Amino acid sequence: MKVSLGVIFAALCVLITTVQAQRPALITNIDGRQTISLDGRWQIIIDPYETGYFDYRFEPSPNGYFKNAKPKSPSDLIEYDFDSSTQLDVPGDWNSQDQRLLFYEGTVWYKKSFDYQKKDHKRLFVYFGAANYLADVYLNGEKLGRHEGGFTPFNFEITNLVRDKDNFLIVKVDNKRHRDAVPTLNTDWWNYGGLTRDVNLVEVPDSFIQDYFLQLKKGSMDEIEGWVQLNNTPGKAITIEIPEASVKQSATTDENGLARVSFKARLNLWSPDNPKLYLVKLSAGADSVVDRIGFRSIQTRGADILLNGKPIFLRGVCIHEESPLRGGRAFSEDDARLLLSWAKELGCNFVRLAHYPHNENMTRIADEMGIMVWSEIPVYWTILWENPETFANARNQLEENITRDKNKASVILWSVANETPVSEARVKFLKGLIDQARRLDPTRLVTAANERHYVDATTQVIDDPLGEYLDVLGCNEYVGWYDGLPEKADALQWKVPDKKPLIISEFGGDALFGYHGEPNVRWTEEYQKNLYEHQLKMLRKIPSLRGMTPWILTDFRSPRRPLPRIQDFYNRKGLISSRGERKQAFYVLQNFYRELIQEGR
Ligand code: GCB
């Protein structure tokens, strides 16, 4: 029998998905639940040889560090001790907290002890906002499971393992890069390791609201459509209340615990000018969850992007999840407010959260501040397109991202990839992700940051075959930096499909804040300013351009950038330095966005 590679690929994907499905489904909207924070100081053991995991034959050891062993007699040999080890803050990457770990890529073990008063008819989960990259999680010496992917949440149930006193939660976090992982070996950002986001215990009743999806039906401005998923509780009544819009709707769950809803509501729609969020209360028996949800519609019509039925221009900027003033991974509400308020100061109504899902504070605060969001997974550069496990991993990260953020009004675009080289296998891989994004969320638009190429010295073409499957075309270009000098932009023509909106998802160049010279001197603020001036003139002429997200709001750490005194392991394409100083190009873009606002765009 001849079995095609496609069939084997599909079968392997099913198998891998089944294995992953053993981890309990995500509980969403952690902020709206009964939680106990496990943030704070955690004990750590740095373990570059993974001695706490493998024995000397390199087999997984039953007596790893997760046992948290203590000598019982003076003759006992135990070569580790969490209690006298150093500590790190959680949330927080390890690289920026301990000078020894700045470049470290490997395993660090984390331990937190806690007491917990068990309650009748309550279930308990431990929820991690993210751990970069691979997390093996243990409670009281028992393995709860593993999670792969550095930027999305995961949870485990611990109802039957937790005890009143001295629980010890141990997590082995490993941030080694791998060729077949997502992202792969090669990126342009710092590989911050550790428990980088909040860790919480989440208490829910026996039967609880696992997840829900409440958005305006595609194309409608007054019909809310969606579902509420209970944890496998069939035949149970659920209620949705939006008091301010006089909504009270009930439904009953089906045999899978799912209740579908669809109802009309007179709503004050969410937009950057009016970031209206409604208090939404969901209840089912003993459980109830409160959320703040904005309602808006997002569509395309030809080359236009329509927000609530009206054409918009996305005045954006790219952002990495890095805290500019503190350094290290951003994670807090304050970090989110700082980054997004700088984007607002620039005149943005839109941000591209590059190149992976940022922490949930970013999308919550974007909801509040009225900033539209491009949300992305780290399918970046040279992923192993033919590997079914890599695909399953990417799809899982996409699903976790959509699961977490699908009720955020700010998120208008799911992006499945950045600068991926054109090939048949890559289109198939990405098409699989696009289909999955649409299955999980039929209301938003799907995009990817692609590339362009030259057909002659002055003509650029965007004709990536992936474009056929996208709602909005994204394109990165570095005319004036990697591609000639800034003046090259003046004579360039763009051949761009005219039936879909285009976002120039990156352009820019490096400048060291405070370094001055003639506009033709690389790394000076004047060079970057000149580059922006030429770029903006060129981009204005592209008829289907409906947005832009220049690279990037602030300087960020990257191991690819060693040039002494200029880069010092920072990518300097920020419009703002890592100390918060605005470079000259910041004001060029700010003025341009002001002009657009005046033109009503
Ligand atoms: C790109 C990448 C981005 C890099 C940037 C650069 O095209 O998408 O991740 O940081 O260029 O600075 O080279």
XYZ file of C-alpha atoms and ligand atoms in Angstrom:
614
model
C 0.000 0.000 0.000
C 1.281 3.433 -0.860
C 0.717 5.928 1.936
C 1.370 9.544 1.038
C 3.503 11.772 3.222
C 0.484 14.023 3.682
C -1.504 11.168 5.274
C 1.351 10.318 7.635
C 1.706 14.012 8.528
C -2.027 14.265 9.270
C -2.031 11.061 11.353
C 0.953 12.233 13.381
C -0.748 15.584 14.006
C -3.824 13.811 15.373
C -1.640 11.659 17.613
C 0.339 14.624 18.909
C -2.843 16.619 19.510
C -4.318 13.692 21.475
C -1.232 13.531 23.676
C -1.333 17.287 24.273
C -5.031 17.169 25.022
C -4.296 15.322 28.255
C -3.321 18.601 29.860
C -6.551 20.085 31.217
C -8.189 22.733 29.067
C -7.295 26.310 29.895
C -9.377 28.209 32.378
C -9.800 31.684 30.928
C -10.026 35.150 32.473
C -7.923 34.412 35.536
C -8.377 38.034 36.699
C -12.086 37.383 37.106
C -11.643 34.257 39.287
C -10.979 33.370 42.884
C -7.172 33.163 42.968
C -4.304 32.879 45.415
C -1.093 34.356 44.086
C 2.103 32.326 44.197
C 4.145 35.266 42.965
C 7.090 36.434 45.021
C 10.424 34.882 45.897
C 11.005 31.330 44.676
C 14.025 29.191 45.548
C 16.070 28.187 42.538
C 18.772 25.736 41.531
C 20.761 26.414 38.371
C 21.251 23.074 36.647
C 23.151 23.349 33.345
C 23.788 19.558 33.166
C 20.217 18.660 34.206
C 21.583 16.639 37.094
C 18.291 17.097 38.866
C 16.477 15.331 36.054
C 18.800 12.688 34.538
C 20.909 10.057 36.283
C 24.510 9.414 35.315
C 23.391 7.170 32.429
C 21.316 10.096 31.201
C 18.054 8.341 31.987
C 15.273 10.308 33.724
C 15.835 9.776 37.415
C 12.998 8.848 39.817
C 14.802 10.822 42.491
C 15.208 14.124 40.743
C 15.181 17.525 42.418
C 11.389 17.484 42.170
C 11.421 15.186 45.226
C 12.781 18.053 47.319
C 14.652 15.484 49.401
C 16.188 16.233 52.784
C 18.808 14.147 54.602
C 17.099 11.964 57.230
C 20.298 11.045 58.971
C 23.747 12.611 59.099
C 25.086 9.934 56.712
C 22.514 10.600 53.941
C 23.941 11.821 50.648
C 21.814 14.513 49.040
C 23.602 16.976 46.824
C 21.026 19.737 46.565
C 18.931 21.800 48.909
C 16.278 24.223 47.741
C 15.883 25.792 51.152
C 19.406 27.144 51.318
C 19.559 28.015 47.606
C 19.330 31.472 46.092
C 16.007 33.039 45.189
C 14.488 34.833 42.229
C 11.377 36.909 41.788
C 8.399 35.391 40.020
C 7.151 36.736 37.688
C 10.480 37.575 36.116
C 13.067 36.169 33.763
C 16.261 34.822 35.330
C 18.619 36.620 32.923
C 17.949 40.119 34.203
C 17.899 39.129 37.891
C 21.261 37.433 38.254
C 24.364 38.575 36.352
C 25.540 34.929 36.098
C 22.441 34.132 34.057
C 22.491 36.974 31.546
C 23.373 34.693 28.602
C 22.306 31.415 30.242
C 20.319 28.894 28.227
C 19.505 25.736 30.090
C 17.613 24.448 33.105
C 16.722 26.268 36.294
C 14.602 24.571 38.967
C 12.077 26.719 40.836
C 10.436 25.855 44.138
C 7.641 27.507 46.078
C 6.088 26.220 49.300
C 2.535 27.016 50.338
C -0.219 25.996 52.701
C -3.748 25.567 51.503
C -6.997 25.101 53.333
C -9.015 22.528 51.397
C -12.670 23.331 50.835
C -15.576 21.013 50.090
C -16.914 21.092 46.543
C -14.012 23.142 45.319
C -11.405 22.215 42.772
C -7.967 23.711 42.660
C -5.756 24.430 39.660
C -2.301 25.911 39.361
C -2.131 28.401 36.495
C 1.064 29.682 34.881
C 0.891 32.837 32.758
C 3.949 31.513 30.878
C 7.256 29.722 31.374
C 9.972 30.016 28.764
C 10.408 27.517 27.169
C 9.787 24.001 28.423
C 8.217 23.508 31.845
C 7.999 20.252 33.828
C 5.729 20.798 36.783
C 5.598 18.772 40.035
C 3.559 19.091 43.196
C 4.674 17.327 46.369
C 6.993 15.113 44.343
C 4.366 14.027 41.774
C 4.566 15.107 38.166
C 1.616 17.211 37.012
C 2.748 17.484 33.414
C 4.779 19.358 30.876
C 4.173 22.450 28.785
C 6.059 23.572 25.722
C 6.064 27.124 24.376
C 7.357 30.199 26.149
C 4.574 32.751 25.805
C 1.214 31.166 26.486
C -0.607 30.099 29.641
C -1.246 26.583 30.961
C -2.813 24.996 34.008
C -2.934 21.726 35.916
C -5.484 20.429 38.386
C -4.113 19.750 41.863
C -7.321 19.101 43.841
C -6.297 15.596 44.863
C -2.629 16.278 45.492
C -2.763 19.436 47.524
C -2.561 19.198 51.333
C -3.066 21.599 54.212
C 0.581 22.249 55.032
C 3.930 22.464 53.298
C 3.014 21.833 49.710
C 6.011 22.181 47.472
C 5.510 23.184 43.877
C 8.594 22.566 41.764
C 9.048 23.593 38.160
C 11.943 22.660 35.935
C 12.192 25.422 33.348
C 14.471 24.857 30.370
C 15.036 27.603 27.804
C 17.457 25.766 25.509
C 16.732 26.541 21.860
C 16.033 23.703 19.412
C 15.944 23.479 15.657
C 12.488 21.873 15.631
C 10.958 24.192 18.247
C 8.765 27.285 17.898
C 10.623 29.615 17.686
C 13.571 27.782 16.186
C 17.285 28.324 16.975
C 17.565 31.624 15.206
C 15.754 34.765 16.346
C 16.581 38.414 16.971
C 15.504 38.712 20.598
C 16.790 37.762 24.022
C 15.933 34.251 25.113
C 14.712 35.276 28.553
C 14.170 32.106 30.600
C 12.105 31.282 33.640
C 8.696 31.770 35.167
C 8.236 35.025 33.343
C 4.575 35.630 34.212
C 2.272 35.343 37.238
C 1.621 32.014 38.919
C -1.762 31.568 40.594
C -3.829 28.968 42.351
C -7.330 29.094 40.936
C -10.272 27.897 43.003
C -13.430 26.837 41.211
C -16.574 24.937 42.185
C -17.004 21.274 41.119
C -18.881 22.418 38.091
C -17.391 25.609 36.672
C -17.213 27.955 33.733
C -14.138 26.840 31.882
C -14.206 29.257 28.995
C -16.497 31.504 26.967
C -16.571 33.456 23.743
C -18.744 36.563 23.492
C -18.249 38.822 20.488
C -20.337 40.571 17.894
C -21.325 38.186 15.159
C -19.181 38.720 12.063
C -20.580 41.687 10.147
C -23.149 42.616 12.786
C -23.165 45.635 15.112
C -25.991 44.533 17.364
C -25.951 40.754 17.606
C -23.748 39.013 20.139
C -22.921 35.453 19.309
C -20.821 32.939 21.172
C -20.732 30.142 23.693
C -20.071 29.215 27.287
C -18.169 26.023 28.051
C -18.615 24.332 31.414
C -16.237 21.588 32.434
C -18.264 18.724 31.029
C -21.519 19.514 32.781
C -24.444 18.681 30.500
C -27.964 20.021 30.944
C -26.976 22.910 33.160
C -28.368 26.423 32.974
C -25.993 29.304 32.294
C -26.802 33.010 32.441
C -25.129 35.983 30.796
C -25.837 39.444 32.144
C -24.719 42.788 30.749
C -26.623 45.100 33.096
C -25.673 48.338 31.341
C -27.118 47.047 28.066
C -30.130 45.474 29.818
C -29.068 42.002 28.699
C -30.003 38.871 30.610
C -29.785 35.684 28.591
C -30.030 32.077 29.630
C -29.172 28.846 27.878
C -28.616 25.200 28.726
C -25.461 23.215 28.130
C -25.452 20.287 25.701
C -23.964 16.834 26.316
C -20.459 18.325 26.107
C -21.145 21.094 28.588
C -21.360 23.701 25.849
C -24.108 26.324 25.648
C -24.378 28.376 22.473
C -25.883 31.859 22.652
C -26.979 34.483 20.187
C -28.923 37.602 21.067
C -29.501 41.203 20.043
C -28.200 44.082 22.135
C -28.077 47.836 21.736
C -24.412 48.574 22.290
C -22.105 51.504 22.489
C -19.359 50.094 20.281
C -15.681 49.894 21.281
C -13.198 51.936 19.257
C -9.930 53.838 19.901
C -11.977 57.030 20.385
C -14.446 55.290 22.635
C -12.894 52.268 24.364
C -16.163 51.277 25.975
C -16.012 48.080 28.044
C -19.130 46.456 29.465
C -19.275 44.559 32.702
C -20.338 41.060 31.717
C -21.384 38.541 34.341
C -21.553 34.858 33.528
C -23.097 32.413 35.975
C -23.688 28.695 36.120
C -24.880 27.218 39.423
C -22.301 27.904 42.115
C -19.848 29.518 39.688
C -19.788 33.031 38.363
C -17.186 35.070 36.493
C -17.071 38.767 35.768
C -15.327 40.184 32.730
C -15.054 43.565 31.011
C -15.707 43.144 27.329
C -15.801 45.634 24.490
C -17.881 44.956 21.412
C -16.813 46.063 17.951
C -16.868 44.693 14.462
C -13.797 44.229 12.291
C -13.956 43.366 8.601
C -12.328 44.062 5.286
C -13.948 45.357 2.113
C -11.601 45.358 -0.853
C -8.479 47.127 0.332
C -10.253 48.709 3.295
C -10.214 47.639 6.922
C -13.541 48.499 8.519
C -13.901 49.081 12.229
C -17.568 49.203 13.142
C -18.306 49.541 9.438
C -16.002 52.536 8.849
C -12.643 52.517 7.042
C -9.667 52.981 9.352
C -5.950 53.489 8.995
C -3.788 51.594 11.487
C -1.241 54.043 12.864
C 0.968 51.551 14.613
C 4.321 50.558 16.004
C 5.925 47.206 16.855
C 6.660 46.357 20.488
C 8.735 43.579 22.076
C 7.742 42.337 25.507
C 10.637 44.011 27.221
C 10.520 46.467 30.070
C 12.445 49.500 28.844
C 13.331 51.068 32.153
C 13.669 48.049 34.441
C 15.152 45.765 31.755
C 14.145 42.159 31.217
C 10.809 40.704 30.184
C 7.821 42.924 30.750
C 5.050 41.310 32.779
C 3.201 43.807 34.940
C 0.307 46.157 34.474
C 2.732 49.067 34.959
C 4.979 47.745 32.179
C 1.969 47.491 29.889
C 0.772 50.999 30.713
C 4.230 52.446 30.128
C 4.739 50.798 26.727
C 1.239 51.516 25.511
C 1.253 55.107 26.717
C 4.475 55.695 24.754
C 2.745 54.259 21.691
C -0.170 56.624 22.318
C 2.190 59.575 22.664
C 3.518 58.669 19.217
C -0.011 58.948 17.863
C -0.727 55.234 17.556
C -4.138 53.637 17.502
C -2.550 50.239 16.849
C 0.365 48.093 18.047
C 1.977 44.959 16.729
C 2.872 42.796 19.717
C 5.926 41.111 18.185
C 6.904 38.249 17.860
C 4.968 36.067 20.294
C 1.956 36.439 22.588
C 2.655 39.130 25.173
C 1.390 38.878 28.745
C -2.316 39.373 29.299
C -1.869 42.797 30.902
C -0.935 44.132 27.476
C -4.199 43.149 25.842
C -6.285 44.076 28.892
C -4.748 47.537 29.081
C -4.989 47.906 25.277
C -8.720 47.186 25.681
C -8.922 49.940 28.285
C -6.797 52.476 26.405
C -8.418 51.910 23.039
C -5.411 50.565 21.171
C -5.948 47.952 18.482
C -3.643 44.936 18.557
C -1.900 42.625 16.101
C -1.294 39.427 18.071
C 1.341 36.962 16.909
C 2.888 33.541 17.540
C 6.639 32.872 17.277
C 6.548 31.147 13.903
C 9.596 33.139 12.903
C 12.085 32.802 10.036
C 13.185 29.220 9.424
C 10.760 26.903 11.201
C 10.946 23.178 10.327
C 7.990 23.224 7.953
C 7.959 19.486 7.236
C 7.952 18.350 10.854
C 4.481 17.392 12.187
C 5.580 17.948 15.801
C 6.682 21.476 14.980
C 3.316 22.102 13.377
C 1.436 20.679 16.370
C 3.507 22.871 18.662
C 2.812 26.025 16.606
C -0.875 25.207 16.425
C -1.010 24.624 20.163
C 0.598 28.018 20.840
C -1.878 29.646 18.457
C -4.778 27.930 20.228
C -3.589 28.952 23.685
C -3.169 32.528 22.504
C -6.624 32.676 20.946
C -8.178 30.912 23.918
C -6.750 33.514 26.278
C -7.489 36.650 24.268
C -10.522 35.985 22.125
C -12.778 38.236 24.217
C -10.466 41.255 23.977
C -11.881 43.987 21.762
C -8.402 45.370 21.159
C -7.221 42.270 19.324
C -8.267 42.651 15.702
C -5.635 40.533 13.937
C -4.182 37.086 14.550
C -0.821 36.753 12.833
C 0.528 33.300 12.088
C 4.106 34.030 10.988
C 6.965 36.482 10.545
C 9.313 36.641 7.534
C 9.076 33.012 6.537
C 10.775 31.921 3.302
C 8.406 30.936 0.507
C 8.074 27.183 -0.157
C 5.282 24.713 -0.674
C 5.766 23.088 2.724
C 5.682 26.474 4.438
C 2.429 27.514 2.724
C 0.839 24.209 3.769
C 2.014 24.640 7.360
C 0.793 28.231 7.587
C -2.472 27.479 5.819
C -3.084 24.883 8.564
C -2.613 27.624 11.174
C -4.813 30.109 9.312
C -7.622 27.543 9.085
C -7.304 26.797 12.769
C -7.398 30.509 13.689
C -10.608 30.914 11.700
C -12.154 27.783 13.245
C -11.452 29.025 16.752
C -12.399 32.615 16.048
C -14.490 33.425 13.006
C -14.769 37.105 13.975
C -11.229 38.439 13.603
C -8.902 38.961 10.665
C -5.903 36.789 9.912
C -2.549 38.101 8.736
C 1.184 37.316 8.545
C 4.283 39.469 8.125
C 5.667 38.366 4.768
C 8.432 39.613 2.527
C 8.664 41.277 -0.858
C 11.164 41.069 -3.685
C 12.513 43.090 -6.576
C 11.603 42.490 -10.205
C 13.966 45.223 -11.358
C 16.165 47.793 -9.626
C 13.279 50.107 -8.750
C 10.234 47.834 -8.530
C 9.219 45.854 -5.493
C 6.555 43.179 -5.700
C 4.396 41.601 -3.043
C 3.216 38.290 -4.451
C 3.737 35.752 -1.681
C 1.393 32.801 -2.395
C 0.320 32.857 1.257
C -1.460 36.140 0.542
C -4.344 34.249 -1.030
C -5.303 32.856 2.396
C -4.895 36.041 4.450
C -7.465 38.755 5.150
C -4.810 41.415 5.518
C -1.359 41.364 3.905
C 1.598 42.162 6.114
C 4.982 43.004 4.649
C 8.359 43.787 6.253
C 10.920 45.815 4.342
C 14.195 47.479 5.275
C 14.804 49.899 2.423
C 17.452 52.302 3.690
C 18.978 49.928 6.210
C 19.652 46.359 5.003
C 18.509 47.369 1.541
C 20.454 50.370 0.249
C 20.512 53.852 1.693
C 17.450 55.874 2.776
C 17.307 57.809 -0.527
C 16.701 54.544 -2.380
C 13.071 54.787 -1.275
C 12.493 57.849 -3.481
C 12.482 56.031 -6.804
C 10.846 52.799 -5.674
C 7.608 51.566 -7.195
C 5.428 49.014 -5.417
C 3.411 46.365 -7.193
C 0.931 45.273 -4.586
C -2.315 43.282 -4.830
C -5.051 45.920 -4.766
C -7.932 43.774 -3.479
C -6.644 43.362 0.070
C -5.460 45.808 2.721
C -1.701 46.061 3.204
C 0.126 46.759 6.445
C 3.837 47.501 6.250
C 4.575 45.479 9.342
C 8.233 46.545 9.713
C 10.682 49.145 8.475
C 13.391 51.083 10.293
C 17.050 51.377 11.111
C 19.346 51.568 14.134
C 20.368 54.714 15.990
C 22.192 55.064 19.260
C 20.481 57.736 21.319
C 22.756 60.777 21.690
C 25.051 59.773 18.826
C 25.000 62.553 16.239
C 26.472 63.123 12.785
C 25.615 63.687 9.160
C 22.521 61.837 7.871
C 24.723 59.399 5.973
C 26.557 58.204 9.108
C 25.156 54.841 10.252
C 23.971 54.529 13.841
C 23.392 58.273 14.257
C 20.000 59.685 15.172
C 20.226 61.773 11.994
C 20.543 58.658 9.816
C 17.467 57.091 11.398
C 15.531 60.342 11.087
C 16.446 60.635 7.411
C 15.440 57.027 6.834
C 12.002 57.654 8.349
C 11.495 60.775 6.245
C 12.189 58.931 2.990
C 10.207 55.871 4.045
C 7.098 57.795 4.967
C 7.056 59.644 1.646
C 7.359 56.339 -0.193
C 4.755 54.471 1.838
C 2.168 57.202 1.440
C 2.109 56.437 -2.296
C 1.025 52.784 -1.956
C -2.708 52.839 -2.760
C -3.749 49.820 -0.698
C -1.721 50.779 2.377
C -4.030 50.661 5.402
C -1.538 50.607 8.220
C 2.043 50.488 9.357
C 3.994 49.251 12.348
C 7.581 50.527 12.098
C 10.273 48.535 13.858
C 10.233 49.372 16.825
C 9.046 51.386 19.824
C 12.084 50.847 22.073
C 15.588 49.400 21.827
C 15.655 45.777 22.962
C 18.252 43.191 23.875
C 19.462 40.795 21.203
C 22.409 38.382 21.177
C 22.741 39.031 17.425
C 23.894 42.592 18.027
C 27.424 42.620 19.497
C 28.926 45.835 18.018
C 30.800 47.443 20.941
C 29.793 50.916 22.085
C 26.947 51.083 19.561
C 24.877 47.972 20.049
C 26.358 46.238 23.089
C 23.814 43.455 22.539
C 20.901 45.776 21.893
C 18.978 46.115 18.671
C 18.941 49.920 18.381
C 16.043 50.317 15.983
C 13.947 51.748 18.788
C 12.369 55.159 18.389
C 12.974 55.372 22.118
C 16.150 54.210 23.871
C 16.202 51.549 26.561
C 16.369 54.380 29.084
C 13.263 56.081 27.772
C 14.912 58.835 25.668
C 13.087 59.815 22.458
C 15.279 59.774 19.360
C 14.796 62.279 16.516
C 12.906 59.762 14.373
C 10.275 59.482 17.116
C 9.182 63.034 16.312
C 9.204 62.417 12.556
C 6.750 59.572 12.980
C 4.740 61.501 15.542
C 4.337 64.384 13.080
C 3.364 62.006 10.309
C 0.692 60.406 12.496
C -0.565 63.875 13.441
C -0.924 64.675 9.734
C -2.894 61.453 9.231
C -5.160 62.294 12.145
C -5.776 65.728 10.650
C -6.668 64.081 7.363
C -9.221 62.034 9.303
C -7.285 58.746 8.992
C 13.238 41.745 11.024
C 12.645 40.892 12.069
C 12.832 41.482 13.446
C 14.261 42.005 13.567
C 14.441 43.117 12.574
C 15.849 43.696 12.591
O 12.922 41.647 9.879
O 11.304 40.587 11.840
O 12.559 40.509 14.402
O 14.549 42.421 14.854
O 14.193 42.630 11.299
O 16.124 44.580 13.360
O 16.668 43.234 11.802
